[in-house]
């Protein structure tokens, strides 16, 4: 037995938008818990993930170290659907034990050593608890004040002791790290991301994972006319993004020859859009094969000539599946900041020879006509070509 009043270490998770769900809420929660369990496979401690009312608790085994608790917290911080992750303590459900735990938690904190202003914030999810929240605040706060002489500051505390009275236990903690927010991956279905080696598409993938999509990644390489560098980059990006969803797959289409035929079709100014439509058609074919219900791209309105409103319309026209463009209203600086935050920017900025560099007309069409594009596609036999391209695909599983 330890002499500590702090009971067992645990990690307490606060759910995001899920709490707004009505009847479906339970489905979302089950998905989230299953995602959390999957994510924690990579952490070397056996945990017990439990649903409580409006929160999820992860209990660590007795004797688990602070490092292990931290590793669990850090890992779940990447799982979409959570807004806060607290390293907490699970203590017995009586005011005296809670008070002792509060004293110990504050006594150990760096803030207390600096004489920080503090507050206690209690809430009861179980109203049968003998004290009201306000009473509990004053009871524990008063003791902390007596013991350490710290000043109380309810408006702007430097240290907050959170006490949450739950059904079977009380959780007590002082800090937390923000989660990813959004919805649990998988709760919105499956989609296919068109993934270049650039900055935008990995961010687009991340944003859609956060809206509950599990995504596969599709990369078009310039092979056999380029090196494999862009594939390595795409692979590195997928590895970086896998922590948000797990079980990621990268599909690579050797696209060089198809690009050559587009270039040879003589329609220089339309080549980029014609190529993008062929990519989308191929992606649609692949999506059907892997049962993905939408395509995702990193397009942002007006960012480059292929992303004018006219040209985006011409791309939508190429396929029947919806094309999701989460970055459509984002500035490049915003996209870059997000890429830096999720750790993909430095990979995207590595040099590579994307297949697109094979097609760089002097002047690209900003108002491509769909009829002209269809003419090119007829000559290429695009419908057949995209089936062949989908047949030549290679899978890279993480
Ligand atoms: P990114 O930074 O994502 O490469 P970008 O600003 O370079 O985007 P484009 O090259 O016009 O813009 O590409 C627009 C979108 O088309 C990309 O976000 C991506 O979804 C898709 N795309 C472009 N090239 C490829 C490729 N080689 N393989 C797969 N998808 C691609
Ligand atoms: Mg690109």
Short mmCIF file of C-alpha atoms and ligand atoms in Angstrom, two decimals:
data_model
loop_
_atom_site.label_atom_id
_atom_site.label_comp_id
_atom_site.label_asym_id
_atom_site.label_seq_id
_atom_site.Cartn_x
_atom_site.Cartn_y
_atom_site.Cartn_z
CA UNK A 1 0.00 0.00 0.00
CA UNK A 2 1.19 3.48 -0.80
CA UNK A 3 0.78 6.32 1.67
CA UNK A 4 -0.54 8.54 -1.08
CA UNK A 5 -4.13 9.82 -0.95
CA UNK A 6 -4.08 10.14 -4.70
CA UNK A 7 -5.40 6.68 -5.47
CA UNK A 8 -4.85 5.34 -8.96
CA UNK A 9 -3.49 7.26 -11.94
CA UNK A 10 -5.84 7.55 -14.87
CA UNK A 11 -6.45 9.65 -17.94
CA UNK A 12 -9.77 11.41 -18.26
CA UNK A 13 -11.07 12.29 -21.71
CA UNK A 14 -13.60 14.97 -22.59
CA UNK A 15 -15.67 14.38 -25.70
CA UNK A 16 -16.19 17.02 -28.35
CA UNK A 17 -19.09 17.37 -30.72
CA UNK A 18 -20.32 13.89 -29.87
CA UNK A 19 -22.12 15.29 -26.87
CA UNK A 20 -24.43 17.11 -29.28
CA UNK A 21 -25.53 13.87 -30.90
CA UNK A 22 -28.95 12.65 -29.97
CA UNK A 23 -29.94 9.07 -30.57
CA UNK A 24 -26.74 8.22 -32.42
CA UNK A 25 -24.54 9.30 -29.60
CA UNK A 26 -23.92 5.80 -28.35
CA UNK A 27 -22.72 4.67 -31.78
CA UNK A 28 -20.24 7.53 -31.90
CA UNK A 29 -19.02 6.79 -28.41
CA UNK A 30 -18.53 3.13 -29.17
CA UNK A 31 -16.54 4.03 -32.26
CA UNK A 32 -14.44 6.47 -30.28
CA UNK A 33 -13.67 3.96 -27.54
CA UNK A 34 -12.67 1.38 -30.11
CA UNK A 35 -10.38 3.94 -31.82
CA UNK A 36 -8.83 4.79 -28.45
CA UNK A 37 -8.16 1.13 -27.70
CA UNK A 38 -6.57 0.67 -31.12
CA UNK A 39 -4.37 3.73 -30.68
CA UNK A 40 -3.20 2.54 -27.27
CA UNK A 41 -1.93 -0.75 -28.66
CA UNK A 42 1.31 1.10 -29.34
CA UNK A 43 1.78 2.15 -25.70
CA UNK A 44 3.49 -0.38 -23.47
CA UNK A 45 1.02 -0.43 -20.60
CA UNK A 46 -2.17 -2.41 -20.28
CA UNK A 47 -5.09 -0.07 -19.79
CA UNK A 48 -8.77 -0.31 -19.10
CA UNK A 49 -10.89 2.08 -21.17
CA UNK A 50 -14.26 2.83 -19.60
CA UNK A 51 -17.19 4.94 -20.59
CA UNK A 52 -18.62 7.16 -17.90
CA UNK A 53 -21.42 9.64 -18.19
CA UNK A 54 -20.22 12.19 -20.76
CA UNK A 55 -16.54 11.31 -20.33
CA UNK A 56 -14.21 8.41 -20.98
CA UNK A 57 -11.77 7.21 -18.35
CA UNK A 58 -8.60 5.25 -19.03
CA UNK A 59 -7.46 3.39 -15.93
CA UNK A 60 -3.84 2.37 -15.60
CA UNK A 61 -2.75 -0.65 -13.61
CA UNK A 62 -1.64 -0.19 -10.02
CA UNK A 63 2.01 0.85 -9.91
CA UNK A 64 1.92 2.45 -13.37
CA UNK A 65 4.51 5.19 -13.66
CA UNK A 66 3.97 8.87 -14.41
CA UNK A 67 5.81 8.31 -17.70
CA UNK A 68 3.33 5.63 -18.69
CA UNK A 69 0.39 7.86 -17.85
CA UNK A 70 1.98 10.63 -19.88
CA UNK A 71 2.54 8.27 -22.83
CA UNK A 72 -1.13 7.28 -22.74
CA UNK A 73 -2.22 10.93 -22.61
CA UNK A 74 0.06 11.90 -25.50
CA UNK A 75 -1.14 9.02 -27.62
CA UNK A 76 -4.84 9.71 -27.19
CA UNK A 77 -4.25 13.41 -27.85
CA UNK A 78 -4.01 12.39 -31.54
CA UNK A 79 -7.33 10.56 -31.61
CA UNK A 80 -10.07 12.70 -33.20
CA UNK A 81 -13.27 13.15 -31.19
CA UNK A 82 -11.69 14.36 -27.95
CA UNK A 83 -11.37 17.96 -26.83
CA UNK A 84 -9.43 17.59 -23.58
CA UNK A 85 -7.11 15.01 -22.13
CA UNK A 86 -6.44 15.19 -18.40
CA UNK A 87 -3.95 13.20 -16.43
CA UNK A 88 -6.05 12.58 -13.39
CA UNK A 89 -6.32 10.57 -10.22
CA UNK A 90 -9.19 8.32 -9.32
CA UNK A 91 -10.01 8.59 -5.64
CA UNK A 92 -12.64 7.19 -3.31
CA UNK A 93 -15.93 8.97 -3.25
CA UNK A 94 -15.94 10.72 0.08
CA UNK A 95 -15.15 14.38 0.84
CA UNK A 96 -12.31 13.63 3.22
CA UNK A 97 -10.39 11.53 0.72
CA UNK A 98 -10.95 14.15 -1.95
CA UNK A 99 -9.58 16.81 0.37
CA UNK A 100 -6.45 14.80 1.10
CA UNK A 101 -5.94 14.14 -2.57
CA UNK A 102 -6.36 17.84 -3.35
CA UNK A 103 -3.73 18.75 -0.76
CA UNK A 104 -1.31 16.21 -2.12
CA UNK A 105 -1.82 17.22 -5.74
CA UNK A 106 -1.21 20.90 -4.95
CA UNK A 107 1.70 20.07 -2.65
CA UNK A 108 3.46 18.31 -5.51
CA UNK A 109 2.84 21.02 -8.09
CA UNK A 110 5.41 23.48 -9.35
CA UNK A 111 2.85 26.29 -9.18
CA UNK A 112 2.40 25.85 -5.43
CA UNK A 113 6.14 26.20 -4.88
CA UNK A 114 5.95 29.57 -6.61
CA UNK A 115 3.05 30.63 -4.39
CA UNK A 116 0.59 30.64 -7.27
CA UNK A 117 -2.95 31.98 -7.03
CA UNK A 118 -5.34 29.05 -7.18
CA UNK A 119 -8.95 27.95 -7.51
CA UNK A 120 -10.88 24.76 -6.96
CA UNK A 121 -13.58 23.86 -9.47
CA UNK A 122 -15.86 20.98 -8.65
CA UNK A 123 -18.68 19.43 -10.57
CA UNK A 124 -20.98 16.60 -9.73
CA UNK A 125 -22.11 14.14 -12.32
CA UNK A 126 -23.60 12.22 -9.40
CA UNK A 127 -25.93 14.45 -7.44
CA UNK A 128 -26.14 11.97 -4.57
CA UNK A 129 -22.73 13.09 -3.38
CA UNK A 130 -23.20 14.63 0.10
CA UNK A 131 -21.71 18.03 -0.78
CA UNK A 132 -22.77 20.53 -3.43
CA UNK A 133 -20.11 21.66 -5.88
CA UNK A 134 -19.72 25.04 -4.17
CA UNK A 135 -19.37 23.44 -0.78
CA UNK A 136 -16.77 21.05 -2.07
CA UNK A 137 -14.86 23.96 -3.66
CA UNK A 138 -14.75 25.79 -0.34
CA UNK A 139 -13.97 22.68 1.68
CA UNK A 140 -10.96 21.67 -0.43
CA UNK A 141 -9.94 25.24 -1.26
CA UNK A 142 -9.99 26.25 2.39
CA UNK A 143 -7.72 23.36 3.32
CA UNK A 144 -5.25 24.18 0.53
CA UNK A 145 -5.22 27.79 1.65
CA UNK A 146 -4.59 26.79 5.29
CA UNK A 147 -1.92 24.24 4.44
CA UNK A 148 0.15 26.13 1.87
CA UNK A 149 -0.95 29.73 2.34
CA UNK A 150 -1.73 30.09 -1.36
CA UNK A 151 -4.05 32.95 -2.32
CA UNK A 152 -7.41 32.08 -3.83
CA UNK A 153 -8.22 33.65 -7.21
CA UNK A 154 -11.44 32.47 -8.80
CA UNK A 155 -11.26 34.79 -11.78
CA UNK A 156 -7.77 34.28 -13.05
CA UNK A 157 -6.10 31.40 -11.21
CA UNK A 158 -2.61 30.20 -12.11
CA UNK A 159 -3.42 26.78 -10.75
CA UNK A 160 -6.84 25.12 -10.89
CA UNK A 161 -7.76 21.96 -9.06
CA UNK A 162 -10.57 20.22 -10.90
CA UNK A 163 -12.75 17.81 -8.98
CA UNK A 164 -15.28 15.72 -10.85
CA UNK A 165 -17.64 13.56 -8.86
CA UNK A 166 -18.63 10.60 -10.98
CA UNK A 167 -20.84 7.54 -10.52
CA UNK A 168 -18.25 5.24 -8.95
CA UNK A 169 -15.36 7.53 -8.13
CA UNK A 170 -14.04 11.05 -7.97
CA UNK A 171 -11.55 12.32 -10.54
CA UNK A 172 -9.13 15.00 -9.51
CA UNK A 173 -6.59 16.79 -11.70
CA UNK A 174 -4.90 20.11 -12.32
CA UNK A 175 -4.13 20.43 -16.00
CA UNK A 176 -4.78 19.02 -19.41
CA UNK A 177 -3.79 19.01 -23.03
CA UNK A 178 -6.14 19.91 -25.84
CA UNK A 179 -7.33 17.08 -28.07
CA UNK A 180 -7.94 17.13 -31.83
CA UNK A 181 -11.66 17.85 -31.56
CA UNK A 182 -13.92 16.69 -34.37
CA UNK A 183 -15.57 13.30 -34.70
CA UNK A 184 -14.26 9.75 -34.28
CA UNK A 185 -12.57 8.42 -37.40
CA UNK A 186 -14.85 6.01 -39.22
CA UNK A 187 -18.10 7.56 -37.99
CA UNK A 188 -18.57 9.36 -41.33
CA UNK A 189 -17.50 6.49 -43.56
CA UNK A 190 -14.55 6.06 -45.91
CA UNK A 191 -12.99 8.27 -48.55
CA UNK A 192 -9.98 8.40 -50.86
CA UNK A 193 -7.49 11.28 -50.70
CA UNK A 194 -5.62 12.35 -53.80
CA UNK A 195 -2.26 12.79 -52.21
CA UNK A 196 0.54 14.63 -53.97
CA UNK A 197 3.81 15.24 -52.16
CA UNK A 198 2.76 18.85 -51.64
CA UNK A 199 1.68 20.86 -48.63
CA UNK A 200 -2.05 20.97 -49.17
CA UNK A 201 -3.26 17.42 -49.64
CA UNK A 202 -1.93 16.05 -46.30
CA UNK A 203 -3.70 18.90 -44.51
CA UNK A 204 -6.89 18.15 -46.45
CA UNK A 205 -6.60 14.50 -45.41
CA UNK A 206 -6.18 15.45 -41.77
CA UNK A 207 -9.15 17.81 -41.79
CA UNK A 208 -11.41 15.12 -43.22
CA UNK A 209 -10.19 12.47 -40.77
CA UNK A 210 -11.23 14.90 -38.10
CA UNK A 211 -14.70 14.99 -39.59
CA UNK A 212 -14.97 11.26 -39.08
CA UNK A 213 -13.72 9.84 -42.38
CA UNK A 214 -11.30 6.98 -42.52
CA UNK A 215 -9.15 7.69 -45.56
CA UNK A 216 -7.05 5.78 -48.03
CA UNK A 217 -4.31 7.64 -49.89
CA UNK A 218 -3.82 7.67 -53.66
CA UNK A 219 -0.67 9.02 -55.22
CA UNK A 220 0.09 9.47 -58.93
CA UNK A 221 3.77 9.12 -59.67
CA UNK A 222 5.50 10.13 -62.87
CA UNK A 223 7.07 6.70 -63.17
CA UNK A 224 8.65 5.59 -65.50
CA UNK A 225 9.75 9.14 -66.37
CA UNK A 226 10.57 10.27 -62.85
CA UNK A 227 12.37 8.69 -59.90
CA UNK A 228 10.54 7.09 -56.97
CA UNK A 229 11.19 10.11 -54.77
CA UNK A 230 7.62 11.35 -54.81
CA UNK A 231 6.45 7.92 -53.65
CA UNK A 232 8.83 8.00 -50.69
CA UNK A 233 7.49 11.42 -49.81
CA UNK A 234 3.89 10.33 -50.07
CA UNK A 235 4.73 7.31 -47.94
CA UNK A 236 6.44 9.46 -45.31
CA UNK A 237 3.41 11.75 -45.23
CA UNK A 238 1.03 8.83 -44.81
CA UNK A 239 3.15 7.52 -41.96
CA UNK A 240 3.01 10.90 -40.31
CA UNK A 241 -0.77 11.07 -40.65
CA UNK A 242 -1.43 7.49 -39.58
CA UNK A 243 -1.42 8.40 -35.90
CA UNK A 244 -4.77 10.11 -36.37
CA UNK A 245 -6.60 7.11 -37.80
CA UNK A 246 -4.51 3.90 -37.95
CA UNK A 247 -4.58 1.21 -40.66
CA UNK A 248 -3.59 3.65 -43.40
CA UNK A 249 -2.99 2.46 -46.93
CA UNK A 250 -1.14 4.21 -49.71
CA UNK A 251 -1.99 3.35 -53.30
CA UNK A 252 0.37 4.40 -56.07
CA UNK A 253 -0.51 4.70 -59.75
CA UNK A 254 2.34 4.88 -62.28
CA UNK A 255 1.05 7.80 -64.27
CA UNK A 256 3.97 8.80 -66.49
CA UNK A 257 2.79 7.19 -69.70
CA UNK A 258 -0.72 8.54 -69.38
CA UNK A 259 0.73 12.00 -68.93
CA UNK A 260 2.83 11.54 -72.00
CA UNK A 261 -0.25 10.82 -74.07
CA UNK A 262 -1.96 13.91 -72.67
CA UNK A 263 1.05 15.99 -73.60
CA UNK A 264 1.08 14.47 -77.07
CA UNK A 265 -2.54 15.40 -77.57
CA UNK A 266 -1.25 18.85 -78.45
CA UNK A 267 -3.62 20.81 -76.20
CA UNK A 268 -0.91 22.48 -74.20
CA UNK A 269 -3.01 24.94 -72.25
CA UNK A 270 -5.54 22.32 -71.26
CA UNK A 271 -3.03 19.67 -70.29
CA UNK A 272 -3.10 20.35 -66.56
CA UNK A 273 -6.90 20.17 -66.28
CA UNK A 274 -7.07 17.18 -68.61
CA UNK A 275 -4.56 15.45 -66.40
CA UNK A 276 -6.44 16.37 -63.24
CA UNK A 277 -9.64 14.96 -64.72
CA UNK A 278 -7.87 11.74 -65.60
CA UNK A 279 -6.53 11.52 -62.05
CA UNK A 280 -10.04 12.01 -60.70
CA UNK A 281 -11.54 9.42 -63.04
CA UNK A 282 -8.88 6.93 -62.02
CA UNK A 283 -9.43 7.81 -58.37
CA UNK A 284 -13.14 7.19 -58.80
CA UNK A 285 -12.42 3.75 -60.26
CA UNK A 286 -10.12 2.98 -57.32
CA UNK A 287 -12.68 4.34 -54.86
CA UNK A 288 -15.29 1.93 -56.17
CA UNK A 289 -12.88 -0.96 -55.74
CA UNK A 290 -12.04 -0.09 -52.14
CA UNK A 291 -15.57 1.09 -51.26
CA UNK A 292 -14.70 4.70 -50.63
CA UNK A 293 -17.69 7.01 -50.92
CA UNK A 294 -15.95 10.30 -51.75
CA UNK A 295 -12.73 11.79 -53.10
CA UNK A 296 -10.71 14.40 -51.22
CA UNK A 297 -8.31 16.94 -52.69
CA UNK A 298 -6.22 19.79 -51.32
CA UNK A 299 -7.65 22.39 -53.71
CA UNK A 300 -8.03 25.96 -52.45
CA UNK A 301 -10.03 28.37 -54.56
CA UNK A 302 -7.80 30.47 -56.80
CA UNK A 303 -4.52 29.18 -55.38
CA UNK A 304 -3.19 28.09 -58.77
CA UNK A 305 -4.62 28.22 -62.28
CA UNK A 306 -6.06 24.72 -62.00
CA UNK A 307 -8.12 25.86 -59.02
CA UNK A 308 -10.15 28.70 -60.49
CA UNK A 309 -13.88 28.32 -60.09
CA UNK A 310 -14.27 27.35 -63.76
CA UNK A 311 -11.55 24.76 -63.54
CA UNK A 312 -12.87 23.32 -60.29
CA UNK A 313 -16.24 22.98 -62.00
CA UNK A 314 -14.57 21.18 -64.89
CA UNK A 315 -13.03 18.77 -62.41
CA UNK A 316 -16.28 18.09 -60.57
CA UNK A 317 -17.79 17.29 -63.94
CA UNK A 318 -15.30 14.45 -64.54
CA UNK A 319 -16.67 12.14 -61.85
CA UNK A 320 -19.88 11.20 -60.10
CA UNK A 321 -18.49 10.79 -56.62
CA UNK A 322 -18.47 13.94 -54.51
CA UNK A 323 -15.10 15.69 -54.34
CA UNK A 324 -14.51 17.06 -50.87
CA UNK A 325 -12.22 20.08 -50.70
CA UNK A 326 -11.83 21.01 -47.06
CA UNK A 327 -9.25 23.71 -47.84
CA UNK A 328 -11.30 25.49 -50.48
CA UNK A 329 -11.59 28.66 -48.37
CA UNK A 330 -8.15 28.60 -46.79
CA UNK A 331 -5.20 30.92 -47.45
CA UNK A 332 -1.82 29.36 -48.15
CA UNK A 333 -0.44 30.76 -44.89
CA UNK A 334 -3.26 29.11 -42.95
CA UNK A 335 -2.64 25.80 -44.69
CA UNK A 336 1.08 26.03 -43.95
CA UNK A 337 0.49 26.77 -40.28
CA UNK A 338 -1.76 23.74 -40.01
CA UNK A 339 0.79 21.58 -41.87
CA UNK A 340 3.44 22.68 -39.39
CA UNK A 341 1.16 21.90 -36.45
CA UNK A 342 0.39 18.36 -37.62
CA UNK A 343 4.01 17.71 -38.56
CA UNK A 344 3.66 17.28 -42.33
CA UNK A 345 5.20 20.56 -43.49
CA UNK A 346 8.82 19.53 -43.24
CA UNK A 347 8.17 16.39 -45.28
CA UNK A 348 6.15 18.29 -47.90
CA UNK A 349 8.95 20.81 -48.28
CA UNK A 350 11.50 18.17 -49.24
CA UNK A 351 12.38 18.43 -52.93
CA UNK A 352 10.86 15.91 -55.28
CA UNK A 353 9.92 15.40 -58.86
CA UNK A 354 6.15 15.28 -58.76
CA UNK A 355 4.48 13.93 -61.85
CA UNK A 356 2.99 17.40 -62.35
CA UNK A 357 6.41 18.84 -63.13
CA UNK A 358 6.27 16.87 -66.36
CA UNK A 359 3.43 19.03 -67.55
CA UNK A 360 4.17 22.68 -67.14
CA UNK A 361 2.67 24.68 -69.97
CA UNK A 362 3.90 28.22 -70.47
CA UNK A 363 0.39 29.51 -70.03
CA UNK A 364 -2.23 27.40 -68.32
CA UNK A 365 -5.91 27.75 -69.13
CA UNK A 366 -7.87 29.33 -66.31
CA UNK A 367 -11.26 28.83 -67.98
CA UNK A 368 -11.18 25.35 -69.38
CA UNK A 369 -14.21 24.33 -71.44
CA UNK A 370 -15.67 21.00 -70.57
CA UNK A 371 -16.43 20.23 -74.24
CA UNK A 372 -12.75 20.67 -75.17
CA UNK A 373 -11.70 18.43 -72.30
CA UNK A 374 -14.15 15.76 -73.39
CA UNK A 375 -12.67 15.88 -76.89
CA UNK A 376 -9.22 15.18 -75.49
CA UNK A 377 -10.60 12.36 -73.38
CA UNK A 378 -12.31 10.79 -76.35
CA UNK A 379 -9.04 10.70 -78.24
CA UNK A 380 -7.27 9.20 -75.22
CA UNK A 381 -10.07 6.73 -74.56
CA UNK A 382 -10.03 7.97 -71.01
CA UNK A 383 -12.71 5.60 -69.79
CA UNK A 384 -10.61 2.59 -70.71
CA UNK A 385 -7.36 4.25 -69.67
CA UNK A 386 -8.50 4.89 -66.12
CA UNK A 387 -9.49 1.24 -65.69
CA UNK A 388 -6.01 0.22 -66.89
CA UNK A 389 -4.43 2.71 -64.54
CA UNK A 390 -6.46 1.39 -61.64
CA UNK A 391 -5.34 -2.14 -62.60
CA UNK A 392 -1.69 -1.10 -62.44
CA UNK A 393 -1.98 0.24 -58.92
CA UNK A 394 0.45 -0.75 -56.17
CA UNK A 395 -0.46 -0.94 -52.52
CA UNK A 396 1.80 0.14 -49.68
CA UNK A 397 0.47 -0.84 -46.27
CA UNK A 398 2.01 0.69 -43.16
P1 LIG B 1 -0.65 20.03 -52.97
O1 LIG B 1 0.13 20.93 -52.09
O2 LIG B 1 -1.63 19.19 -52.22
O3 LIG B 1 0.25 19.25 -53.90
P2 LIG B 1 -0.97 22.03 -54.92
O4 LIG B 1 -1.14 23.37 -54.37
O5 LIG B 1 0.37 21.63 -55.41
O6 LIG B 1 -1.52 20.97 -53.87
P3 LIG B 1 -2.12 21.07 -57.35
O7 LIG B 1 -0.83 20.54 -57.79
O8 LIG B 1 -2.93 21.89 -58.28
O9 LIG B 1 -2.06 21.95 -56.06
O10 LIG B 1 -3.00 19.88 -56.87
C1 LIG B 1 -4.31 20.05 -56.40
C2 LIG B 1 -4.77 18.74 -55.76
O11 LIG B 1 -4.74 17.68 -56.73
C3 LIG B 1 -3.82 18.27 -54.67
O12 LIG B 1 -4.13 18.87 -53.43
C4 LIG B 1 -4.08 16.80 -54.66
O13 LIG B 1 -5.27 16.49 -53.96
C5 LIG B 1 -4.28 16.50 -56.14
N1 LIG B 1 -3.01 16.07 -56.74
C6 LIG B 1 -2.13 16.82 -57.42
N2 LIG B 1 -1.06 16.08 -57.81
C7 LIG B 1 -1.27 14.84 -57.37
C8 LIG B 1 -0.53 13.59 -57.44
N3 LIG B 1 0.65 13.52 -58.04
N4 LIG B 1 -1.08 12.50 -56.85
C9 LIG B 1 -2.27 12.57 -56.22
N5 LIG B 1 -2.98 13.69 -56.13
C10 LIG B 1 -2.51 14.82 -56.69
MG1 LIG B 2 0.97 19.59 -55.83
#
